[in-house]
PDB file of C-alpha atoms and ligand atoms in Angstrom:
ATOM      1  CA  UNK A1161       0.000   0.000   0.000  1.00  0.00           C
ATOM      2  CA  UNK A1162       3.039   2.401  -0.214  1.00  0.00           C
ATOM      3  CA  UNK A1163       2.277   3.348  -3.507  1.00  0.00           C
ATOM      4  CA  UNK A1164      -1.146   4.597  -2.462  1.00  0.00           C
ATOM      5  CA  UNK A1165       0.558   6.710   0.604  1.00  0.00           C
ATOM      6  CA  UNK A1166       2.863   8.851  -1.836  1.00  0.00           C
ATOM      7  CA  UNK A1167      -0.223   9.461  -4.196  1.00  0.00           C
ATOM      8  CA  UNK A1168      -0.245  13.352  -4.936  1.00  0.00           C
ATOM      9  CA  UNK A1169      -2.793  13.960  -6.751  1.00  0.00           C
ATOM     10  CA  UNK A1170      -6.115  12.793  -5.912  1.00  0.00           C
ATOM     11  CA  UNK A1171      -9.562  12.482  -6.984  1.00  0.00           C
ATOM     12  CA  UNK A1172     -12.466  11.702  -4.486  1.00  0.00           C
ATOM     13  CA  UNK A1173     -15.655  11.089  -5.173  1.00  0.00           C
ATOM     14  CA  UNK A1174     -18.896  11.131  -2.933  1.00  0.00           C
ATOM     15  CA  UNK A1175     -22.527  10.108  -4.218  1.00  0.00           C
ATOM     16  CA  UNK A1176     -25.592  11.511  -2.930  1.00  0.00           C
ATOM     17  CA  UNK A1177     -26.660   8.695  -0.857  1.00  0.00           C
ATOM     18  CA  UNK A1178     -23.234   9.678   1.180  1.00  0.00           C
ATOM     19  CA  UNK A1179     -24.141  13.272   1.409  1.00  0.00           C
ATOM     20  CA  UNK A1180     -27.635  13.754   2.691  1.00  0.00           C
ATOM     21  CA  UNK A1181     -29.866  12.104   4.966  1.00  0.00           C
ATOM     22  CA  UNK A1182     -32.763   9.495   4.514  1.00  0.00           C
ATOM     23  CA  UNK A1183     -35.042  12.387   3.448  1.00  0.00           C
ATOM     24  CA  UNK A1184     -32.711  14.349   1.204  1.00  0.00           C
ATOM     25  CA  UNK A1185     -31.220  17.135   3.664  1.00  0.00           C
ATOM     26  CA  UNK A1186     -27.564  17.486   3.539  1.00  0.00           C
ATOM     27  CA  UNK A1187     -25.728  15.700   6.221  1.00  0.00           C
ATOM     28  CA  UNK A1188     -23.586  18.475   7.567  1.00  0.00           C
ATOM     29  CA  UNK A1189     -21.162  16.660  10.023  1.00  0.00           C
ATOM     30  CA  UNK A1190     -20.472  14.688   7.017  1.00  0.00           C
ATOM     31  CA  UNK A1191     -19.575  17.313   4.825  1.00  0.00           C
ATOM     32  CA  UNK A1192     -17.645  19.456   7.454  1.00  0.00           C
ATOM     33  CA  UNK A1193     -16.125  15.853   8.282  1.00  0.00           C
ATOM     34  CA  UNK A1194     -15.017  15.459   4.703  1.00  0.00           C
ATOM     35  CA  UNK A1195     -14.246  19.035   4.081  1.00  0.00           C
ATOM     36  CA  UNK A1196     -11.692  19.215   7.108  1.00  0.00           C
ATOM     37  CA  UNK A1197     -10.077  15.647   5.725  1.00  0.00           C
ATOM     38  CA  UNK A1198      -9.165  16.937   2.606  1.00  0.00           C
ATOM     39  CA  UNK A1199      -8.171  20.248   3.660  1.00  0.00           C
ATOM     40  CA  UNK A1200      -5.581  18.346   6.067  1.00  0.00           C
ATOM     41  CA  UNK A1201      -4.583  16.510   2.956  1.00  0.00           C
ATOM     42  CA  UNK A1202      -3.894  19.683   1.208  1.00  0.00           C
ATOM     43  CA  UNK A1203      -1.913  20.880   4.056  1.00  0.00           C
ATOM     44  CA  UNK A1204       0.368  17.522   4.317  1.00  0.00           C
ATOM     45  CA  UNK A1205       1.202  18.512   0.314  1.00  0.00           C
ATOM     46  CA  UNK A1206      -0.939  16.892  -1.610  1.00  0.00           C
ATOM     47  CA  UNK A1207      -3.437  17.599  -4.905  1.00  0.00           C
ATOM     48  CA  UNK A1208      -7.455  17.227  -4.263  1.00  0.00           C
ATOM     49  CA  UNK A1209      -9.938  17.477  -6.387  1.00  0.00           C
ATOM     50  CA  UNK A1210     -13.481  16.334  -5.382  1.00  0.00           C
ATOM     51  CA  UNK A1211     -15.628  15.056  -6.924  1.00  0.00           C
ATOM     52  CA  UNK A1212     -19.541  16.088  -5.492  1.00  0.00           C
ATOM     53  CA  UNK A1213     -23.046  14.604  -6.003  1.00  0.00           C
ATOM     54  CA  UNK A1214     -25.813  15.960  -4.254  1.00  0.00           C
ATOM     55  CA  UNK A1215     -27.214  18.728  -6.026  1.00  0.00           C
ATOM     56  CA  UNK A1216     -30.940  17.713  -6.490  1.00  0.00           C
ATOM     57  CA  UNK A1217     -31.217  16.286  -3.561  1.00  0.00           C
ATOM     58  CA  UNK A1218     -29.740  19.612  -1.979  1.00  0.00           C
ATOM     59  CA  UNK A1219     -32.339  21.282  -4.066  1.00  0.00           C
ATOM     60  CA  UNK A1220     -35.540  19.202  -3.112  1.00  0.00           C
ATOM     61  CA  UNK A1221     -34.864  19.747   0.186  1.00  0.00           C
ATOM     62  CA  UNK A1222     -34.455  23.408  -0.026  1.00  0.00           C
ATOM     63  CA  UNK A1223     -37.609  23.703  -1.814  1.00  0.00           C
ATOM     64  CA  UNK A1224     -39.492  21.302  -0.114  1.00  0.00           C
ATOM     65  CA  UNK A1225     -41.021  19.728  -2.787  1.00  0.00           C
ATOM     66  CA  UNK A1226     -41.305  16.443  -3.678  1.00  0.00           C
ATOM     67  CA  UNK A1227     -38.889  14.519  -5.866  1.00  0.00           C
ATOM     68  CA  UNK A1228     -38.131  15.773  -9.147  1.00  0.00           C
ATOM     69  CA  UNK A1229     -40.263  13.607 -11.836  1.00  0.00           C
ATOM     70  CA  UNK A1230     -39.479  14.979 -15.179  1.00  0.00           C
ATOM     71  CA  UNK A1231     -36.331  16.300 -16.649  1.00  0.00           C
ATOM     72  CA  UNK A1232     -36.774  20.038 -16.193  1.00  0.00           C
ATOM     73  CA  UNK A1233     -38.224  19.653 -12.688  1.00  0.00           C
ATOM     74  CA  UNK A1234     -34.584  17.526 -12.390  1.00  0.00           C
ATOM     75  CA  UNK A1235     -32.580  20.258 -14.126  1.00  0.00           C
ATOM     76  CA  UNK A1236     -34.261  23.195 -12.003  1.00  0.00           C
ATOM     77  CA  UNK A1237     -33.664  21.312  -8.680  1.00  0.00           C
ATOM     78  CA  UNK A1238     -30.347  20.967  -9.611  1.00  0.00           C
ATOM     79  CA  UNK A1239     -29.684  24.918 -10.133  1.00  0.00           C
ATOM     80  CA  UNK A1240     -30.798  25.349  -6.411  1.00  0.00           C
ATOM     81  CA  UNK A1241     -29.021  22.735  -4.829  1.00  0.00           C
ATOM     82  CA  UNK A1242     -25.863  23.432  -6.758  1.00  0.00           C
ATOM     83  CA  UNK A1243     -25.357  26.534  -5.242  1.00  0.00           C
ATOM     84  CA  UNK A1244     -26.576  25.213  -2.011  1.00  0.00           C
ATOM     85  CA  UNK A1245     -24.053  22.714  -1.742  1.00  0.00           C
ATOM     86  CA  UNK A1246     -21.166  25.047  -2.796  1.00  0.00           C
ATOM     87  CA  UNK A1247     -22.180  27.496  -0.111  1.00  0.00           C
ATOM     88  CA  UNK A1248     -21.472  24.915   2.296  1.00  0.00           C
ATOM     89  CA  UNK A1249     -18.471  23.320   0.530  1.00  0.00           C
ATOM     90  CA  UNK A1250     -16.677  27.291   0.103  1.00  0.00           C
ATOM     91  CA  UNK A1251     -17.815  27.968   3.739  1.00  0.00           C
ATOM     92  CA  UNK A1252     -16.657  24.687   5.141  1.00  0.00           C
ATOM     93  CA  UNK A1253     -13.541  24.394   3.271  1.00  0.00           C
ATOM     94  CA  UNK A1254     -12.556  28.048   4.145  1.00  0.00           C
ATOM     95  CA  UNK A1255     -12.919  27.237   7.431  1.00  0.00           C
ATOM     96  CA  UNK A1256     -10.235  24.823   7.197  1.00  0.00           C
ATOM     97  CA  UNK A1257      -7.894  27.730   5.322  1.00  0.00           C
ATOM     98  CA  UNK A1258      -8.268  26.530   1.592  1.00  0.00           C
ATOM     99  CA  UNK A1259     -10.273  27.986  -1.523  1.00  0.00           C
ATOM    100  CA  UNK A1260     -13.048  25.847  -3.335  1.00  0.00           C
ATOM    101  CA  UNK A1261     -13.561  26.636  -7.428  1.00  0.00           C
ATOM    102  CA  UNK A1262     -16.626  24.997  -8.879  1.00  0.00           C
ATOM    103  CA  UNK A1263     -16.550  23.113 -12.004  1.00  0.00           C
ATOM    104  CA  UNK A1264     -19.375  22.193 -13.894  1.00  0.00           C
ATOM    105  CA  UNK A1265     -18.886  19.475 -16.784  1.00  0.00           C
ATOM    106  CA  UNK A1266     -20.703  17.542 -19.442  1.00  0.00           C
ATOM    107  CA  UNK A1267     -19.716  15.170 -21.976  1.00  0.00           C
ATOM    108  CA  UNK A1268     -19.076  17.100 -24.788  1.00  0.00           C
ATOM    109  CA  UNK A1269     -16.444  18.535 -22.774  1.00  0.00           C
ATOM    110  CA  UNK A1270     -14.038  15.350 -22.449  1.00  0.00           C
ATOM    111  CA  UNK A1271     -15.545  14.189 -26.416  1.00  0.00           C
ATOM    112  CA  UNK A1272     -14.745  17.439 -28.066  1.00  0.00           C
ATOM    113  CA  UNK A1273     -10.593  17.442 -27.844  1.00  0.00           C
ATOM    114  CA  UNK A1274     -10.462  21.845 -27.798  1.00  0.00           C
ATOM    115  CA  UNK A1275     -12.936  21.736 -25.101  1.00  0.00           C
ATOM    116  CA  UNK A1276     -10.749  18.852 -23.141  1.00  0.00           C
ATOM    117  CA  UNK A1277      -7.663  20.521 -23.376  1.00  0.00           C
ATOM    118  CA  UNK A1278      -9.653  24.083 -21.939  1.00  0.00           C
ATOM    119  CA  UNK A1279     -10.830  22.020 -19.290  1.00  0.00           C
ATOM    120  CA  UNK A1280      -7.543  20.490 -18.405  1.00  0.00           C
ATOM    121  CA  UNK A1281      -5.668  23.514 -18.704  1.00  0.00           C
ATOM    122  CA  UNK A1282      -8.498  25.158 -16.015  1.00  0.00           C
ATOM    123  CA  UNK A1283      -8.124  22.260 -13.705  1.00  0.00           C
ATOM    124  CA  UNK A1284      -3.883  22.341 -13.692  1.00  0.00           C
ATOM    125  CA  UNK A1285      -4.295  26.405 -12.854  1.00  0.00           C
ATOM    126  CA  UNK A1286      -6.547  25.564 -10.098  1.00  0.00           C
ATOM    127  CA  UNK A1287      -4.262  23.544  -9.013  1.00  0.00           C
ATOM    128  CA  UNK A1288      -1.072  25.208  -9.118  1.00  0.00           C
ATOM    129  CA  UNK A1289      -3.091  28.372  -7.471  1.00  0.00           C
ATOM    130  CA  UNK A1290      -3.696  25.472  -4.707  1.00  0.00           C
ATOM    131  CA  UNK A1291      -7.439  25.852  -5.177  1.00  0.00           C
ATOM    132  CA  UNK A1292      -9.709  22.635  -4.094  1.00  0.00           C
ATOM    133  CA  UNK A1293     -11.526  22.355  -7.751  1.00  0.00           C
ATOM    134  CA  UNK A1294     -15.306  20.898  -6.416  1.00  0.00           C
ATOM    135  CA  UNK A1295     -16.942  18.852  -9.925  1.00  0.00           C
ATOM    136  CA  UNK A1296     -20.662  17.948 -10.541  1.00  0.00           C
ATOM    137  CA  UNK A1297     -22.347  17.138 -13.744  1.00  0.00           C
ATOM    138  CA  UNK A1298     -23.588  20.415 -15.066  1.00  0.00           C
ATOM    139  CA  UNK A1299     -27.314  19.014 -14.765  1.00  0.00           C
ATOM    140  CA  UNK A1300     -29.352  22.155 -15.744  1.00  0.00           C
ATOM    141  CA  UNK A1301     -28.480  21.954 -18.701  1.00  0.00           C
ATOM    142  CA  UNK A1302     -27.002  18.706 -19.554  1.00  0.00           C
ATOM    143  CA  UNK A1303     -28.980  16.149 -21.923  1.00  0.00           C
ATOM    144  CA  UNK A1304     -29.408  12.732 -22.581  1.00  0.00           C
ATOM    145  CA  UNK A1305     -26.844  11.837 -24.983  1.00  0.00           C
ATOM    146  CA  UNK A1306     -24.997  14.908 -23.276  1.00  0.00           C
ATOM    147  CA  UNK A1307     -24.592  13.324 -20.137  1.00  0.00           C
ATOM    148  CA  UNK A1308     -22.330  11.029 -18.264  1.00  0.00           C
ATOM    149  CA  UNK A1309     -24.546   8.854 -16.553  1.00  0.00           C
ATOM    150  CA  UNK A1310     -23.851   9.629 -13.131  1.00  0.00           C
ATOM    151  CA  UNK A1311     -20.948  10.959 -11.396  1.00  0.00           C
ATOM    152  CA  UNK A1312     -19.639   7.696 -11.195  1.00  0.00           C
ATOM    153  CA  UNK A1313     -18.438   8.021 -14.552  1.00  0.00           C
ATOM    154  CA  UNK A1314     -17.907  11.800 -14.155  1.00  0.00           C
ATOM    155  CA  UNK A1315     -15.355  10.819 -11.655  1.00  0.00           C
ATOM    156  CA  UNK A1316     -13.637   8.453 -13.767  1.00  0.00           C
ATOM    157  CA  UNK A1317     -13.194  11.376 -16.475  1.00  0.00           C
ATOM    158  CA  UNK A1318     -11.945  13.823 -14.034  1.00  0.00           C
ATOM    159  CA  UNK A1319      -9.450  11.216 -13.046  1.00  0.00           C
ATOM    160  CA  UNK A1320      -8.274  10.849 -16.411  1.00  0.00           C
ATOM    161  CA  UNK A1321      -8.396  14.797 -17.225  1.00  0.00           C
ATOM    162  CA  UNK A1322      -6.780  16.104 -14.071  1.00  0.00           C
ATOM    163  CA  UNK A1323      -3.671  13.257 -14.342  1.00  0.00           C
ATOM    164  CA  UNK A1324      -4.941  11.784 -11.032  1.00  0.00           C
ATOM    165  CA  UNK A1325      -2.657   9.735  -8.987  1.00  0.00           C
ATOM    166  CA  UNK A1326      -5.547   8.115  -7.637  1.00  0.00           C
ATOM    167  CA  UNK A1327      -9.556   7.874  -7.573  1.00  0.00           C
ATOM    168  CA  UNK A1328     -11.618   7.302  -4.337  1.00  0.00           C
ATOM    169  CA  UNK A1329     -15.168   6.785  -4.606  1.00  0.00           C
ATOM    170  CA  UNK A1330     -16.718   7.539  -1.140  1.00  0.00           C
ATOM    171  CA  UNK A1331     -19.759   5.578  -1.284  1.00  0.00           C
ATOM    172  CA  UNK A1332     -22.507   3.903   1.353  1.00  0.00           C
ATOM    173  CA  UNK A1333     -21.004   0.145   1.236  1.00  0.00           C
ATOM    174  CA  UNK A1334     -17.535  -0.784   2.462  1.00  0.00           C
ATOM    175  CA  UNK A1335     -16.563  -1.791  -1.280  1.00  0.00           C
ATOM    176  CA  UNK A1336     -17.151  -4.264  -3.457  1.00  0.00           C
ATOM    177  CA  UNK A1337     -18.622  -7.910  -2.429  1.00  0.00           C
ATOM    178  CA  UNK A1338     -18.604 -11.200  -3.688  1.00  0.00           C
ATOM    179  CA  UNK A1339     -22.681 -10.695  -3.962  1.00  0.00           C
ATOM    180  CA  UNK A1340     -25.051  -8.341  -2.569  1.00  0.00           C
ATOM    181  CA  UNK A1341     -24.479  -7.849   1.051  1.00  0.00           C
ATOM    182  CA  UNK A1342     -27.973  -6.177   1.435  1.00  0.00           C
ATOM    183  CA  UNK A1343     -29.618  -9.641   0.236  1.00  0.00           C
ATOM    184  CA  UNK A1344     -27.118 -12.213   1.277  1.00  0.00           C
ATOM    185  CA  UNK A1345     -25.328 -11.940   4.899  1.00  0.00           C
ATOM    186  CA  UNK A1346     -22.630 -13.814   4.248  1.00  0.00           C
ATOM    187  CA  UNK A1347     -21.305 -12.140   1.574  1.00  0.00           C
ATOM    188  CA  UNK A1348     -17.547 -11.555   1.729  1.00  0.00           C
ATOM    189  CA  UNK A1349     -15.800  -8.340   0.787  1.00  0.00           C
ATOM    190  CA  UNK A1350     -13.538  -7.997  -1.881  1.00  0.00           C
ATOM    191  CA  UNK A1351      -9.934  -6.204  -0.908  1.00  0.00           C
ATOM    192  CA  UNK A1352      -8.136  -6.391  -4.216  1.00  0.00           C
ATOM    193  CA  UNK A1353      -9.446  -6.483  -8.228  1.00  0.00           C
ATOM    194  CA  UNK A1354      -7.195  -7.080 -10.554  1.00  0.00           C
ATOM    195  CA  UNK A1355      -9.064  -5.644 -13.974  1.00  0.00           C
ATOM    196  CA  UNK A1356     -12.740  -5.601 -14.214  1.00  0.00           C
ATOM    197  CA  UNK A1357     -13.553  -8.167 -16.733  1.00  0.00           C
ATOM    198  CA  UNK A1358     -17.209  -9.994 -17.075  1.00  0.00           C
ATOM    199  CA  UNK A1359     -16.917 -12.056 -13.686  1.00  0.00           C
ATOM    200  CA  UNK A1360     -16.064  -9.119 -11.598  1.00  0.00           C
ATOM    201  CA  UNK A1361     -19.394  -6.946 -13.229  1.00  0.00           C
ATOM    202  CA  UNK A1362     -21.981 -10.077 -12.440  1.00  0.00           C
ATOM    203  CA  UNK A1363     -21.003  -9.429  -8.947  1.00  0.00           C
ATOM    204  CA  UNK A1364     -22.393  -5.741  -9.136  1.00  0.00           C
ATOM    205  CA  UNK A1365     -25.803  -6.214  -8.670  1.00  0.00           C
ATOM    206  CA  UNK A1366     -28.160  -3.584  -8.981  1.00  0.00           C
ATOM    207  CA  UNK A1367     -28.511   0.331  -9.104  1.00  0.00           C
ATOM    208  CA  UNK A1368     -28.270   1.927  -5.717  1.00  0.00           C
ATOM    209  CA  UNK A1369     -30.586   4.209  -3.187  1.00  0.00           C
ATOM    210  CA  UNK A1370     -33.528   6.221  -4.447  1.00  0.00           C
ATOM    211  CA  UNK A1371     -31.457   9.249  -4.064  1.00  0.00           C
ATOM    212  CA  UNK A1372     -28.374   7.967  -5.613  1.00  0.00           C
ATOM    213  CA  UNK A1373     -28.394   7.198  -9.585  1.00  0.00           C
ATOM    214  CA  UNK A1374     -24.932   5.470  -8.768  1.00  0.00           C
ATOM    215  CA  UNK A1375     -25.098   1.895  -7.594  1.00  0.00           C
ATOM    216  CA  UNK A1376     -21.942  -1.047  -8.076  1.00  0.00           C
ATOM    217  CA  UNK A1377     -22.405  -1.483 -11.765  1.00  0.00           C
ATOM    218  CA  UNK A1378     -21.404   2.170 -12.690  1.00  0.00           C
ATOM    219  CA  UNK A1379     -18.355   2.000  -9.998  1.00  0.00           C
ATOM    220  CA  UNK A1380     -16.818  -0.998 -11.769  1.00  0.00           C
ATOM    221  CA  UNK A1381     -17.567   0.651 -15.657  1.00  0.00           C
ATOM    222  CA  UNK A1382     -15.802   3.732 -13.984  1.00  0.00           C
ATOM    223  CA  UNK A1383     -12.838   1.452 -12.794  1.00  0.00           C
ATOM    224  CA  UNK A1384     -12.547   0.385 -15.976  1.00  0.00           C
ATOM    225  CA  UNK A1385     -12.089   3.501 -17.538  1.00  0.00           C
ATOM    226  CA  UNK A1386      -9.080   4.779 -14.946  1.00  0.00           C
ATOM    227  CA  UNK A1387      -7.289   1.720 -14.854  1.00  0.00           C
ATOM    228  CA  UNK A1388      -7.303   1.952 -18.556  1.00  0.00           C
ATOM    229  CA  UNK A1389      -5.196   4.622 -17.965  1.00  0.00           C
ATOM    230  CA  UNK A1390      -3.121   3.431 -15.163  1.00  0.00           C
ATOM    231  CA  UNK A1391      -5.095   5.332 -12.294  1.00  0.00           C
ATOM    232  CA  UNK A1392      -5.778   3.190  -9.430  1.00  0.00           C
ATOM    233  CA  UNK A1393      -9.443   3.376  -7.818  1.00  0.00           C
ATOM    234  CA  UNK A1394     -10.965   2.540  -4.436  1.00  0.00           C
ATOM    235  CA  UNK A1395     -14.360   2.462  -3.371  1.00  0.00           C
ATOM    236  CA  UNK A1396     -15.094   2.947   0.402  1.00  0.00           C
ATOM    237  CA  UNK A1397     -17.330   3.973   2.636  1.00  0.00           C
ATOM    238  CA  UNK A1398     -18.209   7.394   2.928  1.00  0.00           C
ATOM    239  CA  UNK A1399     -20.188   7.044   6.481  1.00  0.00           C
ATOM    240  CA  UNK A1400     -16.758   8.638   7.736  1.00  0.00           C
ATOM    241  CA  UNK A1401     -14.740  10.635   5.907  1.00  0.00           C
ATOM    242  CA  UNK A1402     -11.948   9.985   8.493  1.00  0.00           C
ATOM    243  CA  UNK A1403     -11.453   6.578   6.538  1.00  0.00           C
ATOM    244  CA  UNK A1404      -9.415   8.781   3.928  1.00  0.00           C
ATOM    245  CA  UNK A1405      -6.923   9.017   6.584  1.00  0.00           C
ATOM    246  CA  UNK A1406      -6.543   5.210   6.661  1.00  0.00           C
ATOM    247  CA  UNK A1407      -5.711   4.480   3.452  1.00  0.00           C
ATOM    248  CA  UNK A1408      -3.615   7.021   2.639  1.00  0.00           C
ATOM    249  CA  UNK A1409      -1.777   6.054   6.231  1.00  0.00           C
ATOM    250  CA  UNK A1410      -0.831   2.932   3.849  1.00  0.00           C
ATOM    251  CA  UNK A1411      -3.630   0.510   5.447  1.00  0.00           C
ATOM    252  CA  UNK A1412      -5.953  -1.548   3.415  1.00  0.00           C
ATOM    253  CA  UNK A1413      -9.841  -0.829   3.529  1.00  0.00           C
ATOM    254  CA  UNK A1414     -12.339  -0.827   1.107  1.00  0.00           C
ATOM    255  CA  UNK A1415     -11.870  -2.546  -2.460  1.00  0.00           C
ATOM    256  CA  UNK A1416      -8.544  -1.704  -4.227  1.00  0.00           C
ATOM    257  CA  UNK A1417      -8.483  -1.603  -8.138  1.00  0.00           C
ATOM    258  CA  UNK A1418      -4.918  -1.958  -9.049  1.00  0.00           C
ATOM    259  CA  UNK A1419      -3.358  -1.450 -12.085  1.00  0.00           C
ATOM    260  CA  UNK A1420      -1.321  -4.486 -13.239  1.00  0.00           C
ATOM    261  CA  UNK A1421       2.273  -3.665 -14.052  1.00  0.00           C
TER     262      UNK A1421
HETATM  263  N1  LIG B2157     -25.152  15.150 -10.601  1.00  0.00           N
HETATM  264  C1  LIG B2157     -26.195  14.639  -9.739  1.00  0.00           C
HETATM  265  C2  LIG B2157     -26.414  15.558  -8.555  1.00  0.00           C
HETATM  266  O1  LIG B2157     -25.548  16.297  -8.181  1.00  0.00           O
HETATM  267  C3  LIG B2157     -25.863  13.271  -9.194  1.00  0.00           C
HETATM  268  C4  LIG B2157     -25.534  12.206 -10.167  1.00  0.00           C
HETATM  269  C5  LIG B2157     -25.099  10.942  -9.452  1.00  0.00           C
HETATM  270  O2  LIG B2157     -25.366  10.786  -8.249  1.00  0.00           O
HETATM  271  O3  LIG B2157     -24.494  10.088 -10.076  1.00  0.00           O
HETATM  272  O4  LIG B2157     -27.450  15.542  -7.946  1.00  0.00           O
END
């Protein structure tokens, strides 16, 4: 686990599911939780870029309204939680002495190569200004066909965009089992992946929470897609974001992807 400990540069990702309560309401000890990890991260000298889901959940609850059934409904809650949660991200984060810079994406941006190399060039000036760049899907306005399908995959593309050391997904199961713990109690975690190949996916399962579009199926597509290009992944779980400190202490939690040398 070495190799994980001198990781610099680091994306983490954390679904909605993670971030809010049962009924949709942002869970603030988490966030200030996660927001003081990674500003402690930033301090010891490394790179973080995070990753965020969250944003129509934040915005249903702000509005009190009922979940979002059509695509504009979606797209409006989205505006209003957006800035929500980057209130509380720039507030929480400052707290802790760093600067947040939102990002908005969709996936034009990573097909379309001029667009690609804007964003990348955006992300390494963050960066080197030692700003914490904060990502979401830019939902108001993104489209099917436009979109990634979940931050899952968002995360994945960051990852590759940003020249991530790493990619943690933060999630609301320890990692990935053998089959679903939810149905089957003796299922057995699974510490190490080598490649994701058509054995590892049957073990996904199904989607996720009713707040959550993520579930293990778009965790092991986005695995795929960073260990393509040589970025390890993990998926933990989020319930404390203290369990950052863990693995990049150089113990093992969680499921690690590796790439095979
Ligand atoms: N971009 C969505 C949001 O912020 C979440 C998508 C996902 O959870 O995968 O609400």
């Amino acid at each position: 686990m070495s190799e994980i400990a001198n990781c610099r540069r680091i994306v983490v990702k954390i679904g909605t599911s993670t971030l809010t309560h049962e009924d949709g309401h942002l869970n603030l000890r988490r966030i200030e939780t996660l927001a003081k990890v990674l500003s402690d991260f930033k301090n010891a000298g490394r790179q973080v870029i995070l990753v965020s889901s969250g944003a129509v959940s934040a915005g249903v609850a702000k509005m009190s309204t009922r979940r979002p059934i059509n695509t504009a409904e979606k797209q409006a809650m989205a505006a209003v939680g957006q800035s929500e949660l980057m209130k509380l991200y720039s507030r929480f984060f400052s707290d802790y002495g760093h600067t947040v810079a939102q990002i908005l994406l969709t996936k034009d941006v990573i097909d379309n190569p001029a667009r690609r190399a804007a964003a990348e060039d955006t992300f390494s000036t963050l960066l080197g200004m030692g700003c914490i760049p904060i990502v979401n899907e830019n939902d108001s306005v993104s489209t099917e066909g436009l979109n990634f399908g979940g931050n899952d995959t968002l995360a994945a593309y960051v990852a590759l965009i940003c020249h991530a050391d790493l990619l943690i997904n933060l999630s609301d199961i320890d990692g990935l089992y053998d089959k679903d713990p939810r149905r089957f109690p003796d299922a057995k975690l699974i510490p190490r992946v080598n490649g994701v190949d058509e054995r590892i996916l049957a073990m996904a399962g199904g989607a996720g929470t009713e707040r959550g579009t993520g579930g293990m199926a778009t965790k092991l597509l986005a695995a795929r897609i960073v260990l393509e290009a040589d970025i390890p992944m993990f998926i933990l779980n989020g319930k404390d974001p203290a369990i950052l400190y863990e693995l990049l202490d150089g113990r093992h939690v969680g499921t690690y992807f590796a790439v095979e040398k």
